[in-house]
């Protein structure tokens, strides 16, 4: 629940595969990909068109800077609280690579990754300053899907 949030739909057929939307993600069934996980996290940050041009060589943080990590695969870096949150909550496997540098969106400092958007909150305690955008819901709404599909999904008992 901390990573994906609660389910917001039942599994449904979309783009020729089974998918299920959660508050912070969308899971996709990939039985056709031998040797890879059968269920994968959708790259919703990419699907929402949030990738930005890579940093120029002069903007790349030095490798010796401990509070920053540059990912040459995408040409972007994570630093400060965003990097701490990334490392403590699943890293590349959960969030994918950063696809943009931090930017202000509607007055909030955010950073986009392949599978998530981090939001930074100055007013919160230092260990709790980064939260996740409900990107599963954002993507669901961006596609114009039927809101009736958002009927509450009962939680499974442990």
PDB file of C-alpha atoms in Angstrom, residues 8-147:
ATOM      1  CA  UNK A   8      -8.715   2.125  -7.609  1.00  0.00           C
ATOM      2  CA  UNK A   9     -10.060  -0.291 -10.256  1.00  0.00           C
ATOM      3  CA  UNK A  10     -10.630  -3.969 -10.708  1.00  0.00           C
ATOM      4  CA  UNK A  11      -8.354  -5.602 -13.291  1.00  0.00           C
ATOM      5  CA  UNK A  12      -9.497  -4.597 -16.784  1.00  0.00           C
ATOM      6  CA  UNK A  13      -8.551  -5.154 -20.406  1.00  0.00           C
ATOM      7  CA  UNK A  14      -6.632  -2.262 -21.970  1.00  0.00           C
ATOM      8  CA  UNK A  15      -4.228  -2.118 -24.912  1.00  0.00           C
ATOM      9  CA  UNK A  16      -4.583  -5.867 -25.387  1.00  0.00           C
ATOM     10  CA  UNK A  17      -3.534  -6.813 -21.849  1.00  0.00           C
ATOM     11  CA  UNK A  18      -4.822  -6.993 -18.310  1.00  0.00           C
ATOM     12  CA  UNK A  19      -4.096  -3.872 -16.253  1.00  0.00           C
ATOM     13  CA  UNK A  20      -5.077  -2.657 -12.820  1.00  0.00           C
ATOM     14  CA  UNK A  21      -4.910   0.904 -11.560  1.00  0.00           C
ATOM     15  CA  UNK A  22      -3.647   1.833  -8.110  1.00  0.00           C
ATOM     16  CA  UNK A  23      -3.355   5.293  -6.561  1.00  0.00           C
ATOM     17  CA  UNK A  24       0.372   5.550  -7.308  1.00  0.00           C
ATOM     18  CA  UNK A  25       0.817   3.126 -10.226  1.00  0.00           C
ATOM     19  CA  UNK A  26      -0.674   0.890 -12.888  1.00  0.00           C
ATOM     20  CA  UNK A  27       0.223  -2.791 -13.084  1.00  0.00           C
ATOM     21  CA  UNK A  28       0.329  -4.547 -16.481  1.00  0.00           C
ATOM     22  CA  UNK A  29       0.222  -8.248 -17.300  1.00  0.00           C
ATOM     23  CA  UNK A  30       3.090  -9.292 -19.617  1.00  0.00           C
ATOM     24  CA  UNK A  31       2.808 -13.082 -20.063  1.00  0.00           C
ATOM     25  CA  UNK A  32       4.297 -12.711 -23.567  1.00  0.00           C
ATOM     26  CA  UNK A  33       7.718 -11.552 -22.286  1.00  0.00           C
ATOM     27  CA  UNK A  34       9.681 -14.762 -21.521  1.00  0.00           C
ATOM     28  CA  UNK A  35      12.243 -14.504 -18.764  1.00  0.00           C
ATOM     29  CA  UNK A  36      10.878 -11.184 -17.470  1.00  0.00           C
ATOM     30  CA  UNK A  37       8.409 -10.542 -14.667  1.00  0.00           C
ATOM     31  CA  UNK A  38       4.851 -11.376 -15.702  1.00  0.00           C
ATOM     32  CA  UNK A  39       3.435  -8.281 -13.972  1.00  0.00           C
ATOM     33  CA  UNK A  40       5.215  -4.968 -14.517  1.00  0.00           C
ATOM     34  CA  UNK A  41       4.754  -1.389 -13.414  1.00  0.00           C
ATOM     35  CA  UNK A  42       3.623   0.901 -16.214  1.00  0.00           C
ATOM     36  CA  UNK A  43       5.897   3.800 -17.120  1.00  0.00           C
ATOM     37  CA  UNK A  44       3.190   6.370 -16.467  1.00  0.00           C
ATOM     38  CA  UNK A  45       5.590   9.333 -16.287  1.00  0.00           C
ATOM     39  CA  UNK A  46       6.727   8.500 -19.814  1.00  0.00           C
ATOM     40  CA  UNK A  47       3.157   7.856 -20.997  1.00  0.00           C
ATOM     41  CA  UNK A  48       2.109  11.275 -19.664  1.00  0.00           C
ATOM     42  CA  UNK A  49       4.851  12.892 -21.794  1.00  0.00           C
ATOM     43  CA  UNK A  50       6.865  14.227 -18.869  1.00  0.00           C
ATOM     44  CA  UNK A  51      10.342  13.499 -20.227  1.00  0.00           C
ATOM     45  CA  UNK A  52      12.487  16.623 -20.616  1.00  0.00           C
ATOM     46  CA  UNK A  53      15.735  17.184 -22.551  1.00  0.00           C
ATOM     47  CA  UNK A  54      18.842  15.854 -20.791  1.00  0.00           C
ATOM     48  CA  UNK A  55      21.209  18.036 -18.823  1.00  0.00           C
ATOM     49  CA  UNK A  56      23.990  19.682 -20.768  1.00  0.00           C
ATOM     50  CA  UNK A  57      27.496  18.406 -19.897  1.00  0.00           C
ATOM     51  CA  UNK A  58      28.183  21.558 -17.851  1.00  0.00           C
ATOM     52  CA  UNK A  59      25.095  20.869 -15.676  1.00  0.00           C
ATOM     53  CA  UNK A  60      25.969  17.268 -14.786  1.00  0.00           C
ATOM     54  CA  UNK A  61      26.772  17.061 -11.047  1.00  0.00           C
ATOM     55  CA  UNK A  62      30.243  15.733 -10.228  1.00  0.00           C
ATOM     56  CA  UNK A  63      30.382  12.032  -9.389  1.00  0.00           C
ATOM     57  CA  UNK A  64      31.992  12.941  -6.058  1.00  0.00           C
ATOM     58  CA  UNK A  65      28.876  14.847  -4.919  1.00  0.00           C
ATOM     59  CA  UNK A  66      27.256  12.482  -2.405  1.00  0.00           C
ATOM     60  CA  UNK A  67      23.887  14.268  -2.277  1.00  0.00           C
ATOM     61  CA  UNK A  68      23.342  13.875  -6.019  1.00  0.00           C
ATOM     62  CA  UNK A  69      23.320  10.961  -8.475  1.00  0.00           C
ATOM     63  CA  UNK A  70      23.432  11.396 -12.244  1.00  0.00           C
ATOM     64  CA  UNK A  71      21.824   8.764 -14.508  1.00  0.00           C
ATOM     65  CA  UNK A  72      23.464   9.005 -17.909  1.00  0.00           C
ATOM     66  CA  UNK A  73      20.877   6.595 -19.385  1.00  0.00           C
ATOM     67  CA  UNK A  74      18.334   9.445 -19.312  1.00  0.00           C
ATOM     68  CA  UNK A  75      20.612  12.426 -18.772  1.00  0.00           C
ATOM     69  CA  UNK A  76      19.052  13.485 -15.459  1.00  0.00           C
ATOM     70  CA  UNK A  77      20.031  13.527 -11.786  1.00  0.00           C
ATOM     71  CA  UNK A  78      18.333  12.983  -8.457  1.00  0.00           C
ATOM     72  CA  UNK A  79      19.491  14.905  -5.421  1.00  0.00           C
ATOM     73  CA  UNK A  80      18.688  15.889  -1.861  1.00  0.00           C
ATOM     74  CA  UNK A  81      15.368  14.704  -0.462  1.00  0.00           C
ATOM     75  CA  UNK A  82      14.307  13.279  -3.838  1.00  0.00           C
ATOM     76  CA  UNK A  83      17.377  11.014  -3.915  1.00  0.00           C
ATOM     77  CA  UNK A  84      16.845   9.929  -0.299  1.00  0.00           C
ATOM     78  CA  UNK A  85      13.212   9.036  -0.966  1.00  0.00           C
ATOM     79  CA  UNK A  86      14.185   7.171  -4.149  1.00  0.00           C
ATOM     80  CA  UNK A  87      16.808   5.096  -2.323  1.00  0.00           C
ATOM     81  CA  UNK A  88      14.577   4.326   0.666  1.00  0.00           C
ATOM     82  CA  UNK A  89      11.435   3.361  -1.266  1.00  0.00           C
ATOM     83  CA  UNK A  90      12.452   1.030  -4.083  1.00  0.00           C
ATOM     84  CA  UNK A  91      14.914   2.865  -6.332  1.00  0.00           C
ATOM     85  CA  UNK A  92      15.141   2.020 -10.015  1.00  0.00           C
ATOM     86  CA  UNK A  93      13.001  -1.095  -9.735  1.00  0.00           C
ATOM     87  CA  UNK A  94      10.021   0.848  -8.365  1.00  0.00           C
ATOM     88  CA  UNK A  95      10.384   4.292  -9.950  1.00  0.00           C
ATOM     89  CA  UNK A  96      12.589   3.843 -13.030  1.00  0.00           C
ATOM     90  CA  UNK A  97      15.051   6.527 -14.099  1.00  0.00           C
ATOM     91  CA  UNK A  98      14.535  10.256 -13.588  1.00  0.00           C
ATOM     92  CA  UNK A  99      13.237  11.771 -16.831  1.00  0.00           C
ATOM     93  CA  UNK A 100      13.384  15.443 -15.851  1.00  0.00           C
ATOM     94  CA  UNK A 101      15.045  17.779 -13.402  1.00  0.00           C
ATOM     95  CA  UNK A 102      13.022  19.230 -10.513  1.00  0.00           C
ATOM     96  CA  UNK A 103      10.587  21.921 -11.619  1.00  0.00           C
ATOM     97  CA  UNK A 104       7.731  23.972 -10.213  1.00  0.00           C
ATOM     98  CA  UNK A 105       4.266  22.765 -11.198  1.00  0.00           C
ATOM     99  CA  UNK A 106       1.332  24.723  -9.811  1.00  0.00           C
ATOM    100  CA  UNK A 107       3.541  26.062  -7.014  1.00  0.00           C
ATOM    101  CA  UNK A 108       4.948  22.663  -6.002  1.00  0.00           C
ATOM    102  CA  UNK A 109       8.491  21.403  -6.522  1.00  0.00           C
ATOM    103  CA  UNK A 110       8.249  18.078  -8.354  1.00  0.00           C
ATOM    104  CA  UNK A 111      10.532  15.654 -10.123  1.00  0.00           C
ATOM    105  CA  UNK A 112       9.373  13.182 -12.750  1.00  0.00           C
ATOM    106  CA  UNK A 113      10.579   9.623 -13.109  1.00  0.00           C
ATOM    107  CA  UNK A 114       9.582   6.940 -15.580  1.00  0.00           C
ATOM    108  CA  UNK A 115       6.962   5.511 -13.188  1.00  0.00           C
ATOM    109  CA  UNK A 116       6.243   8.311 -10.702  1.00  0.00           C
ATOM    110  CA  UNK A 117       6.218  11.983  -9.823  1.00  0.00           C
ATOM    111  CA  UNK A 118       7.827  13.018  -6.536  1.00  0.00           C
ATOM    112  CA  UNK A 119       6.426  16.080  -4.749  1.00  0.00           C
ATOM    113  CA  UNK A 120       8.525  18.001  -2.209  1.00  0.00           C
ATOM    114  CA  UNK A 121       6.895  19.681   0.814  1.00  0.00           C
ATOM    115  CA  UNK A 122       8.983  22.221   2.755  1.00  0.00           C
ATOM    116  CA  UNK A 123       6.478  22.380   5.624  1.00  0.00           C
ATOM    117  CA  UNK A 124       6.772  18.668   6.458  1.00  0.00           C
ATOM    118  CA  UNK A 125       9.369  17.069   8.782  1.00  0.00           C
ATOM    119  CA  UNK A 126      12.720  16.369   7.063  1.00  0.00           C
ATOM    120  CA  UNK A 127      12.168  12.589   6.844  1.00  0.00           C
ATOM    121  CA  UNK A 128       8.685  13.038   5.358  1.00  0.00           C
ATOM    122  CA  UNK A 129       9.122  15.827   2.808  1.00  0.00           C
ATOM    123  CA  UNK A 130       8.628  13.769  -0.351  1.00  0.00           C
ATOM    124  CA  UNK A 131       5.297  12.245  -1.347  1.00  0.00           C
ATOM    125  CA  UNK A 132       4.040  10.544  -4.475  1.00  0.00           C
ATOM    126  CA  UNK A 133       1.580  12.093  -6.890  1.00  0.00           C
ATOM    127  CA  UNK A 134      -1.459   9.819  -7.366  1.00  0.00           C
ATOM    128  CA  UNK A 135      -0.177   9.113 -10.880  1.00  0.00           C
ATOM    129  CA  UNK A 136      -2.421   6.071 -11.326  1.00  0.00           C
ATOM    130  CA  UNK A 137      -5.487   8.292 -11.007  1.00  0.00           C
ATOM    131  CA  UNK A 138      -3.866  11.099 -13.043  1.00  0.00           C
ATOM    132  CA  UNK A 139      -3.178   8.725 -15.933  1.00  0.00           C
ATOM    133  CA  UNK A 140      -6.619   7.093 -15.656  1.00  0.00           C
ATOM    134  CA  UNK A 141      -8.277  10.523 -15.927  1.00  0.00           C
ATOM    135  CA  UNK A 142      -5.920  11.697 -18.709  1.00  0.00           C
ATOM    136  CA  UNK A 143      -7.143   8.793 -20.858  1.00  0.00           C
ATOM    137  CA  UNK A 144     -10.764   9.796 -20.374  1.00  0.00           C
ATOM    138  CA  UNK A 145     -11.729   6.359 -19.058  1.00  0.00           C
ATOM    139  CA  UNK A 146     -15.206   5.776 -17.682  1.00  0.00           C
ATOM    140  CA  UNK A 147     -15.326   7.065 -14.063  1.00  0.00           C
TER     141      UNK A 147
END
